[in-house]
Short mmCIF file of C-alpha atoms in Angstrom, two decimals:
data_model
loop_
_atom_site.label_atom_id
_atom_site.label_comp_id
_atom_site.label_asym_id
_atom_site.label_seq_id
_atom_site.Cartn_x
_atom_site.Cartn_y
_atom_site.Cartn_z
CA PRO A 1 19.59 130.32 57.42
CA PRO A 2 18.21 126.82 58.00
CA PRO A 3 14.59 126.20 56.86
CA PRO A 4 11.91 126.62 59.53
CA LEU A 5 10.81 123.49 61.42
CA ARG A 6 7.19 124.12 60.43
CA PRO A 7 5.97 125.08 57.03
CA THR A 8 4.40 128.58 56.83
CA LEU A 9 1.06 129.55 55.21
CA THR A 10 3.11 131.02 52.36
CA SER A 11 4.12 127.55 51.24
CA ASN A 12 0.52 126.86 50.34
CA ARG A 13 0.45 125.55 46.76
CA ARG A 14 -3.31 125.88 46.12
CA GLY A 15 -3.63 129.45 47.33
CA THR A 16 -7.25 129.40 48.44
CA GLN A 17 -8.52 130.44 51.73
CA GLU A 18 -10.06 127.11 52.49
CA SER A 19 -6.85 125.24 51.70
CA ARG A 20 -4.84 127.62 53.88
CA ALA A 21 -7.01 126.86 56.74
CA MET A 22 -6.69 123.17 56.14
CA ASP A 23 -2.93 123.62 55.96
CA VAL A 24 -2.92 125.23 59.43
CA LEU A 25 -4.69 122.33 60.82
CA THR A 26 -2.38 119.77 59.27
CA MET A 27 0.71 121.72 60.02
CA GLN A 28 0.08 122.68 63.60
CA PRO A 29 -0.98 119.68 65.87
CA LEU A 30 -2.29 122.04 68.52
CA PHE A 31 -4.75 123.64 66.19
CA GLY A 32 -5.93 120.32 64.94
CA ALA A 33 -6.32 118.95 68.52
CA ILE A 34 -8.33 122.04 69.37
CA ALA A 35 -10.44 121.49 66.33
CA ILE A 36 -11.04 117.87 67.19
CA CYS A 37 -11.92 118.97 70.82
CA GLY A 38 -14.42 121.49 69.38
CA ALA A 39 -16.08 118.85 67.18
CA ILE A 40 -16.19 116.33 70.10
CA THR A 41 -17.69 119.11 72.38
CA VAL A 42 -20.36 120.06 69.86
CA ALA A 43 -21.22 116.47 69.30
CA CYS A 44 -21.57 115.63 72.92
CA HIS A 45 -23.69 118.68 73.50
CA ILE A 46 -26.03 117.92 70.56
CA LYS A 47 -26.21 114.18 71.54
CA SER A 48 -27.00 115.19 75.18
CA LEU A 49 -29.87 117.55 74.02
CA VAL A 50 -31.31 114.82 71.72
CA GLU A 51 -31.03 112.01 74.30
CA GLY A 52 -31.93 114.20 77.43
CA SER A 53 -28.94 112.83 79.13
CA CYS A 54 -25.79 114.71 80.37
CA SER A 55 -23.53 111.68 80.45
CA GLN A 56 -22.16 112.01 77.02
CA VAL A 57 -18.79 113.31 78.28
CA ASP A 58 -18.63 110.40 80.75
CA GLN A 59 -18.83 108.03 77.78
CA ILE A 60 -15.97 109.48 75.92
CA TRP A 61 -13.85 110.42 79.00
CA SER A 62 -11.43 107.40 78.29
CA ILE A 63 -11.57 107.72 74.55
CA SER A 64 -10.89 111.26 73.60
CA PRO A 65 -7.43 111.58 75.27
CA VAL A 66 -6.36 108.53 73.12
CA ILE A 67 -7.61 110.30 70.03
CA TYR A 68 -5.85 113.58 70.82
CA MET A 69 -2.57 111.66 71.62
CA LEU A 70 -2.63 109.70 68.51
CA TYR A 71 -3.26 112.76 66.53
CA ILE A 72 -0.39 114.53 68.20
CA THR A 73 1.87 111.59 67.72
CA PHE A 74 1.30 111.24 64.05
CA ALA A 75 0.44 114.77 62.93
CA ASP A 76 3.35 116.78 64.12
CA PRO A 77 5.61 117.67 61.11
CA SER A 78 8.25 119.20 63.29
CA ALA A 79 8.76 115.92 65.25
CA PRO A 80 10.81 113.10 63.72
CA PRO A 81 8.53 110.27 62.44
CA TYR A 82 7.83 107.70 65.07
CA HIS A 83 9.42 109.69 67.90
CA PRO A 84 10.23 107.27 70.88
CA ARG A 85 8.66 109.66 73.42
CA LEU A 86 5.53 110.25 71.54
CA LEU A 87 5.13 106.50 70.83
CA LEU A 88 5.58 105.71 74.49
CA MET A 89 3.22 108.38 75.50
CA SER A 90 0.60 107.06 73.00
CA CYS A 91 1.01 103.55 74.24
CA LEU A 92 0.54 104.56 77.90
CA ILE A 93 -2.46 106.74 77.23
CA THR A 94 -4.03 104.00 75.06
CA ALA A 95 -3.44 101.39 77.74
CA TRP A 96 -4.99 103.75 80.29
CA GLY A 97 -7.97 104.39 77.93
CA VAL A 98 -8.53 100.74 77.31
CA ARG A 99 -8.50 100.00 81.05
CA LEU A 100 -10.81 102.83 81.82
CA THR A 101 -13.22 102.02 78.95
CA TYR A 102 -13.32 98.40 79.92
CA ASN A 103 -14.16 99.17 83.53
CA PHE A 104 -16.81 101.87 82.52
CA ALA A 105 -18.51 99.38 80.11
CA ARG A 106 -18.34 96.61 82.72
CA LYS A 107 -20.16 98.83 85.08
CA GLY A 108 -22.88 99.69 82.63
CA GLY A 109 -21.64 103.09 81.69
CA TYR A 110 -22.65 102.63 77.98
CA ALA A 111 -26.01 101.28 78.81
CA GLY A 112 -27.52 104.58 78.22
CA GLU A 113 -28.46 105.60 81.82
CA GLU A 114 -27.60 108.99 83.10
CA ASP A 115 -25.02 109.36 85.81
CA TYR A 116 -26.90 109.85 89.28
CA ARG A 117 -25.03 113.17 89.81
CA TRP A 118 -26.75 115.05 86.91
CA PRO A 119 -30.33 114.73 88.24
CA ALA A 120 -29.05 115.66 91.71
CA LEU A 121 -27.57 118.90 90.14
CA ARG A 122 -30.78 119.57 88.21
CA ARG A 123 -32.62 119.69 91.57
CA ILE A 124 -30.10 122.24 92.86
CA ILE A 125 -30.01 124.37 89.61
CA THR A 126 -33.62 124.87 89.04
CA ASN A 127 -33.35 127.92 86.83
CA LYS A 128 -33.80 126.74 83.15
CA TRP A 129 -31.39 129.26 81.65
CA LEU A 130 -28.77 128.77 84.46
CA TRP A 131 -28.94 124.95 83.85
CA ARG A 132 -28.41 125.51 80.05
CA LEU A 133 -25.51 127.78 80.74
CA PHE A 134 -24.02 125.16 83.19
CA HIS A 135 -24.65 122.44 80.57
CA VAL A 136 -22.85 124.29 77.84
CA LEU A 137 -19.95 125.67 79.88
CA PHE A 138 -19.21 122.87 82.32
CA ILE A 139 -20.70 119.66 81.04
CA SER A 140 -19.98 120.05 77.41
CA LEU A 141 -17.02 122.55 77.09
CA TYR A 142 -14.95 122.50 80.31
CA GLN A 143 -14.78 118.63 80.64
CA ASN A 144 -13.68 118.26 76.99
CA VAL A 145 -11.09 121.00 77.23
CA LEU A 146 -9.75 119.28 80.42
CA LEU A 147 -9.52 115.93 78.51
CA LEU A 148 -7.46 117.83 75.85
CA LEU A 149 -5.24 119.46 78.40
CA ILE A 150 -4.33 116.06 79.76
CA VAL A 151 -2.24 115.36 76.63
CA LEU A 152 -0.98 118.79 75.60
CA PRO A 153 2.46 118.15 77.32
CA ALA A 154 2.99 115.67 74.57
CA LEU A 155 3.41 118.60 72.17
CA ARG A 156 6.85 119.43 73.78
CA ALA A 157 8.11 115.82 74.24
CA PRO A 158 9.89 115.46 70.95
CA HIS A 159 11.35 118.87 71.33
CA SER A 160 12.79 118.58 74.85
CA PRO A 161 16.35 117.10 75.15
CA ILE A 162 16.89 114.44 77.80
CA ASP A 163 19.61 115.69 80.15
CA TRP A 164 20.42 113.07 82.87
CA SER A 165 23.23 115.21 84.23
CA ARG A 166 20.93 117.68 86.05
CA ASP A 167 20.78 117.58 89.75
#
């Protein structure tokens, strides 16, 4: 039978548990993208607690999809190197990210001020524990997962045939 498209954990040369976990991240772009998303989520949450501002995700809204897309483009061992679809998707998402980042910066988005909607929501959600739960689940986690979901279709792009004969 032909060899599998993706290496398995049994192909690990070093044999340690840590190296196996690292191999999973490097062999499976989805796991790596989820790990990056988790790191960005935790960093955004910690930074928002330190600064007292909930606008951390707003500041990376245009940057993290570009990071995920570039990771998927260049970290998928089952895709041919420099696959045209992935390169096109990377270019388009990068152009979108540059345009969004420029406009956000031009309007003072990186000046450190909190978006006006968060204080308005704090006035509505007055319970301290309910606000913390909202902060963790929606502001930090949900928005970052949503940004990851934007680029996940790219995982299938190099494996889907183009069939122009379909009606």
